[in-house]
Tab-separated table of C-alpha atoms in Angstrom:
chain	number	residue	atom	x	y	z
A	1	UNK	CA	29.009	2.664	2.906
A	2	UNK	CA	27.312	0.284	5.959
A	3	UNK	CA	25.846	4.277	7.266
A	4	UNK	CA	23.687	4.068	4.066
A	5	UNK	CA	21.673	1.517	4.999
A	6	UNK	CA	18.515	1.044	7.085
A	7	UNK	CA	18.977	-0.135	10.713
A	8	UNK	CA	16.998	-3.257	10.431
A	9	UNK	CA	17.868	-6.390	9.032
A	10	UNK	CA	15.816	-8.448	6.320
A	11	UNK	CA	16.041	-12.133	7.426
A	12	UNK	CA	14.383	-14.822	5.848
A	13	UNK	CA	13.442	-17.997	7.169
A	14	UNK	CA	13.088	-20.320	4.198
A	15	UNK	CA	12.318	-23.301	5.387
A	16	UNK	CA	9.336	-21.902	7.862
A	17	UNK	CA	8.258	-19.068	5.242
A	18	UNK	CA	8.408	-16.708	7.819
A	19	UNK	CA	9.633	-12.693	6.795
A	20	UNK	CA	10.814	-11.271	9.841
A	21	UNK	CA	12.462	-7.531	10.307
A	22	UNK	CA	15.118	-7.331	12.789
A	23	UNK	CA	17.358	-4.762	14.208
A	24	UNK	CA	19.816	-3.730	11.809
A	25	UNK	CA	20.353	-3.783	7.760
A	26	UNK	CA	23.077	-5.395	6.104
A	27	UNK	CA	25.285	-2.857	3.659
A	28	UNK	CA	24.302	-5.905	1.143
A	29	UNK	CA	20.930	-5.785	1.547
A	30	UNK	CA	20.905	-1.871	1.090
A	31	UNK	CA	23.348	-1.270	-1.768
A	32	UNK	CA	22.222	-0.739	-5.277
A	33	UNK	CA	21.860	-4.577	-7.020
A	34	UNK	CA	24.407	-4.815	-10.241
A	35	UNK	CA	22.690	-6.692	-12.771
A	36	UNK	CA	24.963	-9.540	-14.157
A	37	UNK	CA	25.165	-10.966	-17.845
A	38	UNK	CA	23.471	-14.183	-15.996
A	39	UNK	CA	20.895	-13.121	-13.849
A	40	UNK	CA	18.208	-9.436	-14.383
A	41	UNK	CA	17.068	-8.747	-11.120
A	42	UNK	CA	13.707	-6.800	-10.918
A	43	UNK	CA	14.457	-3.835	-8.298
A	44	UNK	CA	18.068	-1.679	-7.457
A	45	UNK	CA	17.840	-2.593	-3.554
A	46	UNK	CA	18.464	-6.257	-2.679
A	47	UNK	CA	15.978	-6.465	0.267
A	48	UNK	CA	13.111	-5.490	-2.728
A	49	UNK	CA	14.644	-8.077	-4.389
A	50	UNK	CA	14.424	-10.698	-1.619
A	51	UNK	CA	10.816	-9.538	-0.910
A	52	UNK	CA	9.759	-9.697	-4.583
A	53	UNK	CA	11.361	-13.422	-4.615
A	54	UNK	CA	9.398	-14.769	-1.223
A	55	UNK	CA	5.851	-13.707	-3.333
A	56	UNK	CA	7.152	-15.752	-5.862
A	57	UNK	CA	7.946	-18.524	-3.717
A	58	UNK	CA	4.373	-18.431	-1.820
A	59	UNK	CA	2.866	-18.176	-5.371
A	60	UNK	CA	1.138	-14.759	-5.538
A	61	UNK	CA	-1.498	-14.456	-7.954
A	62	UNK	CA	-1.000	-12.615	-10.931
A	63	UNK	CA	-2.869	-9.202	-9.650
A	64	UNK	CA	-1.593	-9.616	-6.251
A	65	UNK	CA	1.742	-9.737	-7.446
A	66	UNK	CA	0.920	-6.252	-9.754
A	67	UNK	CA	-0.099	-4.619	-6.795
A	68	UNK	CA	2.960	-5.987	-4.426
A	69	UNK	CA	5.230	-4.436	-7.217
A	70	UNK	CA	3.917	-1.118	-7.681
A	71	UNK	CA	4.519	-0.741	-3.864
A	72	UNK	CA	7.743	-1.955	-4.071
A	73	UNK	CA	8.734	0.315	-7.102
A	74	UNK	CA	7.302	3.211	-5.145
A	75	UNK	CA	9.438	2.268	-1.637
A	76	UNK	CA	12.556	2.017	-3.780
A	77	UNK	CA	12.326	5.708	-5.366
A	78	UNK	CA	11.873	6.826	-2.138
A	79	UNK	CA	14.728	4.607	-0.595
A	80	UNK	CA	17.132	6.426	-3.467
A	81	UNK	CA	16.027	9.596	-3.174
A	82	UNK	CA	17.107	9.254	0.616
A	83	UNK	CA	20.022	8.055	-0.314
A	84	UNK	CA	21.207	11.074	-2.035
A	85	UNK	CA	19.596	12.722	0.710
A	86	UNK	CA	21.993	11.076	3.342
A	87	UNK	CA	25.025	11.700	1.209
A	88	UNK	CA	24.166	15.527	1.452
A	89	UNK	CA	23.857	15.497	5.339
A	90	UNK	CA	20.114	16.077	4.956
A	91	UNK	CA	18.779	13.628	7.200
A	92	UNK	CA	20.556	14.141	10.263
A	93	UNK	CA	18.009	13.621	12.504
A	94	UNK	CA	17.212	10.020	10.566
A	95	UNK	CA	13.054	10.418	10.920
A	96	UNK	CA	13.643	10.170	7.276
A	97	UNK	CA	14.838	7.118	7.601
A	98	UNK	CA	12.273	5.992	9.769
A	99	UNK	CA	9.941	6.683	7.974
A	100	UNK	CA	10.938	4.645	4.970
A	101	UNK	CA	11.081	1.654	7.661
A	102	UNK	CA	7.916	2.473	8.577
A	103	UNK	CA	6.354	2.421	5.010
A	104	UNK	CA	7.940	-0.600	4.094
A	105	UNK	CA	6.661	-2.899	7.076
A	106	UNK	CA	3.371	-1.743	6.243
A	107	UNK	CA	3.736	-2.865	2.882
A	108	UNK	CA	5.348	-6.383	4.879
A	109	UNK	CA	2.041	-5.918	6.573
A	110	UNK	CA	-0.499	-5.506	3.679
A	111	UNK	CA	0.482	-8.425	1.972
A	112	UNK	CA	0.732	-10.893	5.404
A	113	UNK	CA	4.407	-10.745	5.110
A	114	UNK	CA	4.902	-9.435	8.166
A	115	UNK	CA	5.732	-13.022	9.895
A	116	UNK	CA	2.092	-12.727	11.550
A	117	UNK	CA	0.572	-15.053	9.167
A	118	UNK	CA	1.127	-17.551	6.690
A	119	UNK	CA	0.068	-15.714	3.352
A	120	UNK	CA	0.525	-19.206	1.242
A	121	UNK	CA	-2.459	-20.333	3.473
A	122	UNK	CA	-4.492	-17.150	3.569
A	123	UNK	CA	-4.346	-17.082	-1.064
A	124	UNK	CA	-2.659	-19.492	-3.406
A	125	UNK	CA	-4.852	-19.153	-6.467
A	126	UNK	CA	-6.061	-16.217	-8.450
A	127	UNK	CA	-9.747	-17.209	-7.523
A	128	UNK	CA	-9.117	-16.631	-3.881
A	129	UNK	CA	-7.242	-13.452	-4.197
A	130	UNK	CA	-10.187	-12.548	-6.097
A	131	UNK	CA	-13.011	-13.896	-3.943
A	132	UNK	CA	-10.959	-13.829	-0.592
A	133	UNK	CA	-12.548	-11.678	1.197
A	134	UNK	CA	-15.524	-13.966	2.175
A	135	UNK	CA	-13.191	-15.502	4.387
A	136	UNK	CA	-12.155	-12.095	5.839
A	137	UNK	CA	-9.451	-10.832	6.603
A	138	UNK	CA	-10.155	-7.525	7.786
A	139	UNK	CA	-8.995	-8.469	11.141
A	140	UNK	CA	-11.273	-6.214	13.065
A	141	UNK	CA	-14.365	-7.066	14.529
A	142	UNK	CA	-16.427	-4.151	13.327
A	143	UNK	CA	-15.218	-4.270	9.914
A	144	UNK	CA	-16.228	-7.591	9.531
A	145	UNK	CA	-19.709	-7.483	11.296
A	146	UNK	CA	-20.060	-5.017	8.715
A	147	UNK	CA	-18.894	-6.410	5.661
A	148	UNK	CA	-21.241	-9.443	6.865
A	149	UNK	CA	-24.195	-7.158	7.519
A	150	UNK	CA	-23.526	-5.294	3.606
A	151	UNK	CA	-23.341	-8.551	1.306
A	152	UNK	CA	-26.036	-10.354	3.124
A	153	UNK	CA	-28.282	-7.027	2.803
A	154	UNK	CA	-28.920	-7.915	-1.203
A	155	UNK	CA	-29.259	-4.041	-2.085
A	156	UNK	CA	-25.858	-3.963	-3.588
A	157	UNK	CA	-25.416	-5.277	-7.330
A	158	UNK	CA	-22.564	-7.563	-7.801
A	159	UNK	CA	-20.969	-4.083	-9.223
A	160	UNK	CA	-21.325	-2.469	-6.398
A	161	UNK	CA	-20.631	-5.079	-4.036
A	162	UNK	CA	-17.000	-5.101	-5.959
A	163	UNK	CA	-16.962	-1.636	-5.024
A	164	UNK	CA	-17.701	-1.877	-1.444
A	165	UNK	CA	-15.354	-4.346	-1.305
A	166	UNK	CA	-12.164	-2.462	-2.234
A	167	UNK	CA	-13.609	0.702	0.333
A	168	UNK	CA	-12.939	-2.278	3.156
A	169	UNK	CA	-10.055	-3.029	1.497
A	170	UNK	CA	-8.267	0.134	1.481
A	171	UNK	CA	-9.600	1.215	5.001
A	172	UNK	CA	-7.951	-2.297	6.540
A	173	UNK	CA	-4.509	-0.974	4.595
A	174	UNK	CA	-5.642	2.371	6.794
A	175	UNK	CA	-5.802	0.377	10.218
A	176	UNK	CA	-2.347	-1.473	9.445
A	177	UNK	CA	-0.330	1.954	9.222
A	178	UNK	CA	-2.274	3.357	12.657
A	179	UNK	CA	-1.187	0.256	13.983
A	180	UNK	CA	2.028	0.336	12.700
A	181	UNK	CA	2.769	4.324	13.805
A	182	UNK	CA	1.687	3.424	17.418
A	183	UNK	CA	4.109	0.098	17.418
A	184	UNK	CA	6.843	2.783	15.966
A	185	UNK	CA	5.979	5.204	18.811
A	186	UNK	CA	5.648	2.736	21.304
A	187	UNK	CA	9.471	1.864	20.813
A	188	UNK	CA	10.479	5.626	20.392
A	189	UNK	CA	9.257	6.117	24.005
A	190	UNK	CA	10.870	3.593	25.157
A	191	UNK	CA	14.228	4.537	23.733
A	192	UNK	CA	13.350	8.183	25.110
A	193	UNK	CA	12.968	7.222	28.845
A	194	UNK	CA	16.834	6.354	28.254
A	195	UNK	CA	18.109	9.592	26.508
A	196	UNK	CA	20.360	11.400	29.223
A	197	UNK	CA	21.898	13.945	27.025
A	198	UNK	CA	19.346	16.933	27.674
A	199	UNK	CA	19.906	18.472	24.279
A	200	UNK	CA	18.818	14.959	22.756
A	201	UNK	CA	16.195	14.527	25.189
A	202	UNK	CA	14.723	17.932	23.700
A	203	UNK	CA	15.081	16.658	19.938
A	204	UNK	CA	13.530	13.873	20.715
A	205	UNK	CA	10.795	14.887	22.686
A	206	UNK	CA	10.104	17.227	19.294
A	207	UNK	CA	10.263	14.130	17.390
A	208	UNK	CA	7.601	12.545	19.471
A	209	UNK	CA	5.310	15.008	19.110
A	210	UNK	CA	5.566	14.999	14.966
A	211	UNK	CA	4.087	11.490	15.450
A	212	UNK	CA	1.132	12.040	18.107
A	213	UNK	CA	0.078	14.492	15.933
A	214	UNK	CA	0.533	11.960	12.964
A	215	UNK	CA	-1.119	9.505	14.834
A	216	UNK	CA	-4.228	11.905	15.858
A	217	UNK	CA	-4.558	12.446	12.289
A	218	UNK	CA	-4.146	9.326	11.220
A	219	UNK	CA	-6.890	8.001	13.752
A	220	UNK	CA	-9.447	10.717	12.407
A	221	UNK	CA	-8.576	9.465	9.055
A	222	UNK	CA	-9.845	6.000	10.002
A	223	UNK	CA	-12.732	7.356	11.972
A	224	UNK	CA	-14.087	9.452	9.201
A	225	UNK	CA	-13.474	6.539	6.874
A	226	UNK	CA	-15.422	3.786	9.115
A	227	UNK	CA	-18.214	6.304	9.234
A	228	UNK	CA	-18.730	6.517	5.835
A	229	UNK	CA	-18.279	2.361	5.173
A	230	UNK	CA	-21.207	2.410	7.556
A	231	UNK	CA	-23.197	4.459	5.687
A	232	UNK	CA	-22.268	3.373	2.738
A	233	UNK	CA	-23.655	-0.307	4.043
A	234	UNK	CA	-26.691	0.600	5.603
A	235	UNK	CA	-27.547	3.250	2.626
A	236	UNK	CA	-25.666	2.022	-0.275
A	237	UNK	CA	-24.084	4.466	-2.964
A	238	UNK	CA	-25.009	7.702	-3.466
A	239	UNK	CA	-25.640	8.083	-7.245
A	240	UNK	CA	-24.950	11.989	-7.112
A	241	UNK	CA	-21.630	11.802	-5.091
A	242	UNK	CA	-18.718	14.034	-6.781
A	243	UNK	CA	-16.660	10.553	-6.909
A	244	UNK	CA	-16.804	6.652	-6.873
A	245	UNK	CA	-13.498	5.154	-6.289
A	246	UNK	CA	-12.652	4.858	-2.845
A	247	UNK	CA	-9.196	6.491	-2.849
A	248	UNK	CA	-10.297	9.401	-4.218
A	249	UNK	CA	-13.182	10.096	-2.045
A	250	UNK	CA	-10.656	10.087	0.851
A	251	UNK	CA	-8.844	12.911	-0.736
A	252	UNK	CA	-11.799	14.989	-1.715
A	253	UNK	CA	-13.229	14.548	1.654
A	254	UNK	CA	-9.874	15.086	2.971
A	255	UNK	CA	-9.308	18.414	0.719
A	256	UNK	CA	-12.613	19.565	1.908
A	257	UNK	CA	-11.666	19.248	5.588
A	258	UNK	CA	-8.268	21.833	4.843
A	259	UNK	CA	-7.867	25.286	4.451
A	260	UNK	CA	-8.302	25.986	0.617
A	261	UNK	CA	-9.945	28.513	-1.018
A	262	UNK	CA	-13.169	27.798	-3.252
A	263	UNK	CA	-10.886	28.730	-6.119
A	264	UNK	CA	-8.012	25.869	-5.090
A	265	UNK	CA	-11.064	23.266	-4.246
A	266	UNK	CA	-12.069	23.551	-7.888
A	267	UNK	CA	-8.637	22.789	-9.219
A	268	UNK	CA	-8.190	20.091	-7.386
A	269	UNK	CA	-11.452	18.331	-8.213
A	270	UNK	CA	-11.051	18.830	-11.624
A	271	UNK	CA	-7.452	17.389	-10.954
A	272	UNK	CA	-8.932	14.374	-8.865
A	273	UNK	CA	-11.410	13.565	-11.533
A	274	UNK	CA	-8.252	12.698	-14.471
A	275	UNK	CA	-6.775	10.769	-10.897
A	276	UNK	CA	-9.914	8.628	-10.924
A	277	UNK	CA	-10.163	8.041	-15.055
A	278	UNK	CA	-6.553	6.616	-14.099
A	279	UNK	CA	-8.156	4.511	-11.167
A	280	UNK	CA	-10.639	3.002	-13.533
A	281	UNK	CA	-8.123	2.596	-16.084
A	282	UNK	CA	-5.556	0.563	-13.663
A	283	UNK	CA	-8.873	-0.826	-12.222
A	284	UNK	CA	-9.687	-2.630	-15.882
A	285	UNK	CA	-6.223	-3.584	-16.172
A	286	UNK	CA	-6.366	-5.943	-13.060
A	287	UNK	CA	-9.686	-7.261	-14.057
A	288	UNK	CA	-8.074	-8.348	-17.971
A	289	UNK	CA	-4.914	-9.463	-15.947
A	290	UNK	CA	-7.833	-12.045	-14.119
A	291	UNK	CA	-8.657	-13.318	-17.083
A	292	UNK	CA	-5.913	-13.903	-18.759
A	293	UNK	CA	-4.480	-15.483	-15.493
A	294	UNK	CA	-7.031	-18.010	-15.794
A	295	UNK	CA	-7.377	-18.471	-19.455
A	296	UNK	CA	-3.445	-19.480	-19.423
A	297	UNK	CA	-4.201	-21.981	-16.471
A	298	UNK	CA	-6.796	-23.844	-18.674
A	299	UNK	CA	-4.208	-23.513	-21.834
A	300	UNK	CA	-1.595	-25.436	-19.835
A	301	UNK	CA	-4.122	-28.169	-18.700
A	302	UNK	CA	-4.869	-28.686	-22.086
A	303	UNK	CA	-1.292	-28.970	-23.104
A	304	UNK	CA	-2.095	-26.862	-26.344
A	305	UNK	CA	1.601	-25.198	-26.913
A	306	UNK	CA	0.620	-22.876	-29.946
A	307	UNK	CA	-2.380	-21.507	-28.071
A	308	UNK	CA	0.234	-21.162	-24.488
A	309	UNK	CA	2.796	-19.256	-26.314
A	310	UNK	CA	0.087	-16.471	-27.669
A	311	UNK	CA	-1.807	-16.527	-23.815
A	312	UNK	CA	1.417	-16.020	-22.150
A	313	UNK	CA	2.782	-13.579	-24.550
A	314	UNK	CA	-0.581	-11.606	-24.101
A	315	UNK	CA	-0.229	-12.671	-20.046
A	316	UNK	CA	3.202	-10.494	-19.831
A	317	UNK	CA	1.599	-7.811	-21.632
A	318	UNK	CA	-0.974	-7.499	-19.630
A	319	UNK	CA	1.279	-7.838	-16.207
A	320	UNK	CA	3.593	-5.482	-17.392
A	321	UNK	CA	1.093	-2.997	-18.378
A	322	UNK	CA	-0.949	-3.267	-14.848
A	323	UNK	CA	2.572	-3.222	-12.857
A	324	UNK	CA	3.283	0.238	-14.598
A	325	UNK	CA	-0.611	1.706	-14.080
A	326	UNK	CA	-0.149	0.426	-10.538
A	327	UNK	CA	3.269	2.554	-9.920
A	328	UNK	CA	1.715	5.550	-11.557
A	329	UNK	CA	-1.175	5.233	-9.520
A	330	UNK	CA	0.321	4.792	-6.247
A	331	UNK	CA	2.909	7.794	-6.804
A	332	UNK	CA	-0.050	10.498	-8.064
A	333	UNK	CA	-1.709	8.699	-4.852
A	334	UNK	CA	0.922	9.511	-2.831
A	335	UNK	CA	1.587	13.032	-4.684
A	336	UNK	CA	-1.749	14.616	-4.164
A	337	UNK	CA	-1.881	12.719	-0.314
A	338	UNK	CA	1.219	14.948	0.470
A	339	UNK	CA	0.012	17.999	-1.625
A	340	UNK	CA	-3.603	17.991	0.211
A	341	UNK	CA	-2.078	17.143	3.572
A	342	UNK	CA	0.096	20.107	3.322
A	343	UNK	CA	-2.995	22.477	2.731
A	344	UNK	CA	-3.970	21.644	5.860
A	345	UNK	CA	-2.426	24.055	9.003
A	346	UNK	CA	-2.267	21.263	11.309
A	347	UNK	CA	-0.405	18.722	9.237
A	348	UNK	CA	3.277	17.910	10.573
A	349	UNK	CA	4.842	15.611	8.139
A	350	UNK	CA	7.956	13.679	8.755
């Protein structure tokens, strides 16, 4: 059963808070969790687990910890589904696997638990994780010269601002998977300057093109995106544009950019417009999940126990109900990505 797991190894340093990935998985940390009479755990792959228990310990906020489980919900379908894959000899190659290693140190990545930086510094409270980005964070200098330039401009409403915000957001997330496809190619060259075996030298030499050409796209990805968060800065919003949440703008734009027919273009807009009522809808969520994070901090200063069992009752409503609009989000995200991508002649996927 050891075959089934991922070649990398989840190690946690507890004492220094430090989540590093090694080179190999334990058969412990990939097996299926059995839930015991004593203890529920929250995901069916033990590393999940472990990674779902380290935000605990650095004290995610309430919405940060939504969003860190909709990923992780997301990464372990896909881990299953390649399970059964495996079992059927369908992944011979293993750039399935790879790519699931890839997807999950972005995620490692997105929320600073990469080992880079120390998260519990970076947001402790729900207040930062909401205002954080003042301090930012993008980690690139012409993102933040950028951001800096926007919110001093004053032609955005607080609204808007919001807005803009989550478009810098979501292209950082962009940046941290280029970065993290050129660190995973990067490694595969090295291990191909080794290969003696010609017929593997010929496999992988296929496999290395798959990800230049993931990378190119990737990188146009980013530049189209930076393009428009320039505009969008030095212009502001354009009250007639088709769409207003960030994600699906990408997709539109990205839709528009493939080969489809007038006739397929109109399906999927009318497809991407229920995707965005969903955005908006998940969107809310987070914001009522703010509130009610703070309302129950205030509760429990007060020491008021009747009015702390109704805000956390209504607190675990609210969590639960933004953790499962963040899965169902993320997946028709990641549908429609994979959908629109393949519409496109030039896409190679994994």
């Amino acid at each position: 059963m050891g075959s089934c797991g991922f070649e990398v190894t989840v190690v946690f340093c507890l004492y220094f808070g430090v989540f590093v990935l090694g080179s190999k998985y334990s058969k412990e940390l990939n097996e299926p969790v059995k839930d015991s009479a004593d203890e529920k755990t929250e995901f069916r792959i033990s590393k999940l687990n472990q990674i779902w228990e380290k935000a605990h310990r650095l004290e995610f906020s309430a919405v940060k910890l939504s969003e860190l489980h909709s990923d992780l919900k997301l990464q372990e379908k896909d881990e299953l589904n390649w399970k059964k894959l495996k079992a059927e000899g369908l992944d011979e190659d293993g750039e399935k696997e790879a790519k699931l290693r890839r997807n999950l140190n972005v995620i490692l990545a997105r929320y600073e638990m990469d080992g880079k930086k120390d998260p519990k510094h970076l947001e402790t409270n729900f207040l930062q994780d909401h205002d954080g980005m003042d301090s930012d964070v993008y980690n690139d200098p012409k993102l933040d010269k950028l951001w800096i330039k926007a919110k001093s401009s004053g032609k955005f409403s607080e609204t808007e601002l919001e807005n803009l915000r989550r478009e810098f957001k979501h292209h950082k997330e962009k940046l941290q998977e280029y970065q993290i496809l050129m660190d995973t190619i990067s490694r595969t060259e090295e291990i191909h300057k080794n290969v003696i075996n010609p017929a593997e030298h010929v496999v992988k030499q296929d496999v290395l093109h798959d990800k230049h050409t993931e990378l190119k796209e990737k990188f146009q990805s980013i530049k189209h995106g930076f393009e428009r968060l320039r505009k969008l800065s030095h212009q502001g919003f354009d009250t007639e544009s088709e769409f207003k949440e960030p994600r699906v703008i990408e997709l539109w734009e990205m839709a528009q950019r493939s080969n489809f027919t007038t006739k397929e273009l109109e399906s999927l807009k009318e497809e991407l417009q229920h995707f965005e009522v969903k955005v908006e809808k998940h969107q809310h969520y987070k914001e009522q999940l703010e509130i009610s994070h703070q309302k129950l901090k205030h509760v429990e200063a007060l020491g008021d126990k009747e009015h702390l069992s109704r805000n956390k009752e209504k607190h675990t409503m609210l969590s639960e109900k933004t953790k499962e609009l963040g899965y169902k989000v993320k997946k028709f995200m990641q549908d429609l990505t994979n959908r629109i991508s393949r519409g496109g002649l030039q896409h190679n996927e994994l």
